[in-house]
Short mmCIF file of C-alpha atoms and ligand atoms in Angstrom, two decimals:
data_model
loop_
_atom_site.label_atom_id
_atom_site.label_comp_id
_atom_site.label_asym_id
_atom_site.label_seq_id
_atom_site.Cartn_x
_atom_site.Cartn_y
_atom_site.Cartn_z
CA MET N 1 99.27 250.88 275.80
CA GLU N 2 96.51 249.76 272.68
CA LYS N 3 98.20 247.96 270.05
CA LEU N 4 96.93 247.01 266.57
CA LEU N 5 98.35 243.71 264.11
CA ALA N 6 99.34 246.20 260.92
CA PHE N 7 100.31 244.16 257.46
CA ASP N 8 101.13 244.57 253.96
CA ILE N 9 100.74 243.39 251.07
CA GLY N 10 101.67 243.45 248.02
CA GLY N 11 102.14 240.90 244.65
CA THR N 12 105.98 239.56 246.22
CA LYS N 13 106.08 239.81 250.14
CA ILE N 14 103.81 240.23 253.17
CA ALA N 15 104.80 241.76 255.79
CA TYR N 16 103.40 242.12 259.96
CA ALA N 17 103.61 244.09 262.99
CA LEU N 18 102.12 244.74 266.07
CA ILE N 19 102.38 248.42 267.07
CA ASP N 20 100.82 250.91 269.30
CA LYS N 21 98.63 254.06 268.92
CA ASN N 22 101.86 256.39 267.87
CA GLY N 23 102.81 254.76 265.63
CA ASN N 24 105.35 253.06 267.04
CA PHE N 25 106.80 248.59 266.66
CA VAL N 26 106.17 247.11 269.39
CA THR N 27 107.28 244.11 267.78
CA GLU N 28 110.25 243.77 264.89
CA VAL N 29 109.01 243.03 262.05
CA THR N 30 108.07 239.55 259.81
CA LYS N 31 108.31 239.38 256.49
CA GLN N 32 107.87 236.07 253.95
CA ALA N 33 106.82 235.00 250.37
CA THR N 34 103.35 236.10 249.18
CA PRO N 35 100.91 232.94 248.69
CA ASP N 36 100.12 231.79 244.97
CA SER N 37 96.83 231.86 245.86
CA SER N 38 94.27 233.53 247.61
CA GLU N 39 93.31 231.22 249.28
CA LYS N 40 97.19 231.24 251.52
CA ILE N 41 96.90 233.99 251.68
CA TYR N 42 93.50 234.08 253.87
CA ASP N 43 94.77 231.27 255.90
CA LEU N 44 98.36 232.91 256.45
CA LEU N 45 96.55 236.35 257.75
CA LYS N 46 93.56 234.45 259.17
CA LYS N 47 96.59 232.28 261.57
CA THR N 48 98.49 234.69 262.41
CA ILE N 49 95.71 237.44 263.87
CA SER N 50 94.29 234.86 266.17
CA GLU N 51 97.53 234.17 267.26
CA TYR N 52 97.86 237.49 268.48
CA GLU N 53 94.40 238.64 269.02
CA LYS N 54 94.20 238.45 272.65
CA ASP N 55 96.61 241.33 272.83
CA ILE N 56 94.98 243.42 269.62
CA ILE N 57 92.06 246.27 269.37
CA GLY N 58 92.05 244.88 265.85
CA THR N 59 94.32 244.91 262.21
CA ALA N 60 94.87 247.11 259.48
CA ILE N 61 95.93 246.22 256.21
CA ALA N 62 97.67 248.34 253.60
CA THR N 63 97.49 246.50 250.71
CA ALA N 64 97.55 246.86 246.95
CA GLY N 65 93.55 247.66 245.01
CA ALA N 66 91.19 250.32 245.11
CA ILE N 67 89.12 249.75 248.88
CA ASN N 68 85.58 250.58 249.05
CA LYS N 69 84.64 253.78 250.86
CA GLU N 70 84.03 252.27 254.27
CA GLY N 71 87.25 250.08 254.11
CA LYS N 72 85.60 246.94 254.28
CA LYS N 73 86.72 246.02 251.45
CA ILE N 74 89.14 245.16 247.60
CA THR N 75 86.34 247.55 244.40
CA SER N 76 89.17 246.54 241.67
CA HIS N 77 91.23 244.24 239.68
CA VAL N 78 94.77 243.53 241.82
CA GLY N 79 96.94 242.55 239.03
CA ASN N 80 99.99 241.61 240.95
CA LEU N 81 98.79 239.64 243.63
CA PRO N 82 96.95 235.37 242.32
CA GLU N 83 93.70 235.61 241.33
CA GLY N 84 89.76 235.63 243.90
CA TYR N 85 92.59 237.48 246.30
CA ASN N 86 90.25 241.05 245.60
CA LYS N 87 87.01 239.11 245.85
CA LEU N 88 88.72 237.65 250.00
CA ASP N 89 86.58 238.48 252.63
CA PHE N 90 88.86 240.38 254.56
CA MET N 91 86.43 241.21 258.05
CA SER N 92 86.08 237.86 258.36
CA LEU N 93 88.96 236.93 259.99
CA SER N 94 88.71 238.49 262.68
CA ASN N 95 86.50 239.10 265.35
CA LYS N 96 87.53 242.50 266.25
CA PRO N 97 87.83 244.78 263.82
CA VAL N 98 89.63 245.28 261.21
CA LEU N 99 90.51 248.15 258.49
CA LEU N 100 91.75 248.09 254.68
CA GLU N 101 93.42 250.53 253.08
CA ASN N 102 95.64 251.35 250.38
CA ASP N 103 98.73 250.99 250.63
CA ALA N 104 99.76 254.42 248.53
CA ASN N 105 96.81 256.14 250.69
CA SER N 106 98.40 253.95 253.54
CA ALA N 107 101.39 255.59 252.93
CA GLY N 108 100.51 258.63 252.69
CA TRP N 109 98.61 259.02 256.08
CA ALA N 110 102.02 257.89 257.53
CA GLU N 111 102.56 260.60 256.11
CA PHE N 112 100.59 263.70 256.85
CA ALA N 113 99.46 261.51 260.75
CA ILE N 114 103.71 261.76 261.95
CA GLY N 115 105.73 262.23 259.26
CA SER N 116 107.61 264.15 256.61
CA ALA N 117 104.18 266.52 256.11
CA LYS N 118 103.43 266.16 259.88
CA GLY N 119 101.45 269.56 261.11
CA CYS N 120 99.94 270.91 256.81
CA GLN N 121 96.49 269.95 256.13
CA ASN N 122 97.03 270.29 252.36
CA VAL N 123 99.14 266.65 251.70
CA ILE N 124 100.94 264.97 248.60
CA THR N 125 102.28 262.12 248.86
CA LEU N 126 104.26 260.13 245.86
CA THR N 127 105.03 256.47 245.74
CA ILE N 128 107.38 255.83 243.56
CA GLY N 129 108.78 252.12 243.27
CA THR N 130 108.34 249.62 240.33
CA GLY N 131 105.65 252.17 239.75
CA VAL N 132 103.76 256.07 240.89
CA GLY N 133 101.26 255.43 243.68
CA SER N 134 99.74 258.41 245.28
CA GLY N 135 97.35 259.51 248.87
CA ILE N 136 96.53 262.58 248.84
CA ILE N 137 95.34 264.71 251.67
CA VAL N 138 92.53 267.76 251.80
CA GLU N 139 92.14 269.85 254.35
CA GLY N 140 92.98 266.78 256.67
CA LYS N 141 91.53 264.41 254.59
CA LEU N 142 92.55 261.47 253.00
CA LEU N 143 90.46 261.57 249.22
CA LYS N 144 88.53 258.52 247.94
CA GLY N 145 86.21 259.17 244.71
CA LYS N 146 83.39 257.87 244.50
CA SER N 147 85.26 254.01 244.71
CA GLY N 148 87.72 253.96 246.64
CA ALA N 149 89.66 254.03 243.60
CA ALA N 150 91.78 258.33 243.88
CA GLY N 151 95.23 259.37 243.19
CA GLU N 152 96.32 256.76 239.74
CA MET N 153 98.65 259.19 238.54
CA HIS N 154 98.17 257.02 235.12
CA PHE N 155 97.33 260.13 232.29
CA PRO N 156 98.43 260.71 229.18
CA ILE N 157 102.41 263.17 228.92
CA ASP N 158 103.59 265.18 225.74
CA SER N 159 106.24 262.65 224.81
CA CYS N 160 105.75 260.65 221.74
CA LYS N 161 107.45 258.10 222.57
CA LYS N 162 104.15 255.37 222.35
CA ARG N 163 105.93 254.01 225.39
CA LYS N 164 102.08 251.41 226.57
CA CYS N 165 102.01 251.48 230.41
CA THR N 166 100.74 249.17 232.46
CA CYS N 167 97.29 250.71 232.85
CA GLY N 168 97.03 250.59 228.86
CA ILE N 169 98.04 253.73 227.72
CA ASP N 170 100.47 255.22 225.53
CA ASP N 171 102.72 257.98 227.01
CA CYS N 172 101.31 257.38 230.55
CA PHE N 173 102.69 259.53 233.55
CA GLU N 174 104.07 256.55 234.97
CA ILE N 175 105.94 254.47 232.26
CA TYR N 176 107.95 257.54 232.28
CA ALA N 177 109.12 258.73 236.27
CA SER N 178 108.87 255.11 237.91
CA GLY N 179 111.31 252.98 238.76
CA THR N 180 110.59 251.14 235.33
CA ALA N 181 110.31 254.20 233.01
CA LEU N 182 113.84 254.96 234.61
CA ASN N 183 115.46 250.53 233.92
CA LEU N 184 113.75 251.87 230.40
CA TYR N 185 115.69 254.72 229.95
CA ALA N 186 118.87 253.06 231.27
CA LYS N 187 119.29 251.32 227.97
CA GLU N 188 117.97 254.19 226.09
CA TYR N 189 120.83 256.01 226.93
CA MET N 190 123.38 253.85 228.04
CA SER N 191 123.56 249.97 226.83
CA GLU N 192 121.12 246.99 226.72
CA ASN N 193 121.99 246.12 229.75
CA ALA N 194 122.14 248.73 231.95
CA THR N 195 119.30 249.77 234.74
CA GLY N 196 118.01 252.22 236.46
CA TYR N 197 120.80 252.49 239.20
CA ASP N 198 123.88 252.82 236.73
CA ILE N 199 121.80 255.74 236.01
CA ILE N 200 122.13 256.34 239.51
CA GLU N 201 125.08 255.31 240.44
CA GLN N 202 127.23 257.29 237.31
CA LYS N 203 124.36 260.13 236.73
CA SER N 204 127.28 262.72 237.90
CA THR N 205 130.04 260.94 235.74
CA ASN N 206 128.36 259.97 232.87
CA PRO N 207 126.18 262.32 230.60
CA LYS N 208 124.38 259.12 229.54
CA ALA N 209 123.37 258.99 232.74
CA ARG N 210 123.24 262.42 233.65
CA LYS N 211 120.85 262.79 230.15
CA ALA N 212 118.85 260.15 231.62
CA PHE N 213 118.36 261.21 234.61
CA ASP N 214 116.94 264.98 233.95
CA GLU N 215 114.83 263.20 231.42
CA TRP N 216 113.39 260.84 233.77
CA GLN N 217 113.27 264.15 236.34
CA GLY N 218 112.53 266.02 234.03
CA LYS N 219 109.13 264.21 233.59
CA LEU N 220 108.73 263.41 237.50
CA LEU N 221 108.48 267.93 237.45
CA GLN N 222 105.95 267.62 234.86
CA GLY N 223 103.48 265.64 237.72
CA LEU N 224 104.65 267.52 240.61
CA ILE N 225 103.39 271.02 238.49
CA MET N 226 99.94 269.66 237.65
CA LEU N 227 99.34 268.25 241.28
CA GLY N 228 100.89 271.71 242.67
CA ASN N 229 98.08 273.90 240.72
CA ILE N 230 94.95 271.03 241.05
CA PHE N 231 95.78 270.96 244.32
CA ASP N 232 97.33 273.40 246.06
CA PRO N 233 99.58 271.72 249.09
CA GLU N 234 101.86 272.50 251.19
CA MET N 235 103.36 269.68 250.28
CA ILE N 236 104.54 266.91 248.31
CA VAL N 237 105.72 263.95 249.96
CA LEU N 238 108.13 261.36 247.73
CA SER N 239 108.40 258.12 248.93
CA GLY N 240 109.02 254.41 247.49
CA SER N 241 112.25 253.12 247.47
CA LEU N 242 113.80 255.82 244.65
CA SER N 243 112.80 258.56 246.34
CA LYS N 244 115.67 259.14 248.22
CA PHE N 245 117.81 259.62 244.84
CA ILE N 246 115.68 263.33 243.82
CA GLU N 247 117.52 265.87 243.90
CA TYR N 248 114.85 267.90 245.40
CA GLU N 249 116.17 271.77 246.31
CA ARG N 250 116.34 271.56 242.49
CA LEU N 251 113.33 269.94 241.46
CA ASN N 252 111.87 272.36 244.40
CA LYS N 253 112.77 275.10 242.29
CA GLN N 254 111.47 273.69 239.07
CA ALA N 255 107.69 273.54 240.22
CA ASN N 256 107.30 276.92 242.06
CA GLU N 257 108.83 279.10 238.48
CA GLN N 258 105.79 277.24 237.12
CA ILE N 259 103.74 276.06 238.99
CA LEU N 260 100.09 279.04 239.24
CA THR N 261 100.21 278.90 242.62
CA GLN N 262 101.72 279.63 245.86
CA PRO N 263 104.80 277.83 245.85
CA PHE N 264 105.22 273.40 248.23
CA VAL N 265 107.55 272.25 249.55
CA LEU N 266 109.11 269.09 248.51
CA LYS N 267 110.26 266.67 251.14
CA GLU N 268 111.16 263.62 251.41
CA ALA N 269 109.62 261.26 253.22
CA LYS N 270 109.77 259.93 256.58
CA PHE N 271 109.16 256.85 256.56
CA GLU N 272 110.87 254.30 253.75
CA ASN N 273 109.13 250.12 254.03
CA ASN N 274 107.37 249.97 256.06
CA ALA N 275 105.14 253.24 256.00
CA GLY N 276 101.88 251.58 254.66
CA MET N 277 101.84 250.19 258.06
CA ILE N 278 101.98 252.44 259.62
CA GLY N 279 99.98 254.78 257.51
CA VAL N 280 96.88 252.15 257.62
CA ALA N 281 97.45 251.88 261.62
CA MET N 282 97.43 255.44 262.39
CA LEU N 283 94.62 255.82 260.20
CA TYR N 284 92.73 253.00 262.76
CA PHE N 285 92.91 254.16 265.19
CA ASP N 286 92.02 257.97 264.41
CA LYS N 287 89.18 256.30 263.11
CA ASN N 288 88.39 254.98 266.46
CA LEU N 289 86.88 251.90 265.48
ZN1 ZN L 1 99.45 254.26 233.15
#
């Protein structure tokens, strides 16, 4: 069966594996620390691709940053990767086709194509980790926008705490609904040394942890209501490291009581850490490059 080499490039690690047309891993996933310069990242990719090149039909790369419509280059600044990374010539890495896609968009495509939202045509996947990303599928197509940056979950919400987000906005959705936000709630409601995991661990036994969790999940609810009203999706999928801690039934009921559109289903993602690689691989196969 045809297979390709898929990468997931993030600020702390680079993962890669061979994946077949059904989205199955043909090899184990190899992970290594992201090198500290863009030249070293390029060399690592080039060397890895050359090792597999004779066995693959191409290379698919999920990465941080906005990617142009053609899936060939990064169009944005990428803050958590070394200087010059966004200028790398990814197309010169291989003699066979190379496809790039944003990591949250890739995770969204994985859920749409073969994951929790298989069979749906309008799906939003929110990836909740250190930050919040999204992959938006409208009428079976990945929403890219004019520069490839569609789906950025940065917008002001109703709060008076004046928390500054990495995007520069005060009281932005991400700084209330992300893993970073959960850590801030732990310090605010529990103690200076508490973290988001203390909230998760103690939310059924400690009223302070419960209050912090409710406030965090309540902010996520605001985002779900907005997405439900704007996109009228069949399903919203929650992905990323914090998605397994969400109270799905409760949040789904609250959201559907408040939206103006027909109810949507809130579901946990099928894929965890490898969603980016699976999604960008399925996009490559679906595009018939
Ligand atoms: Zn923001």
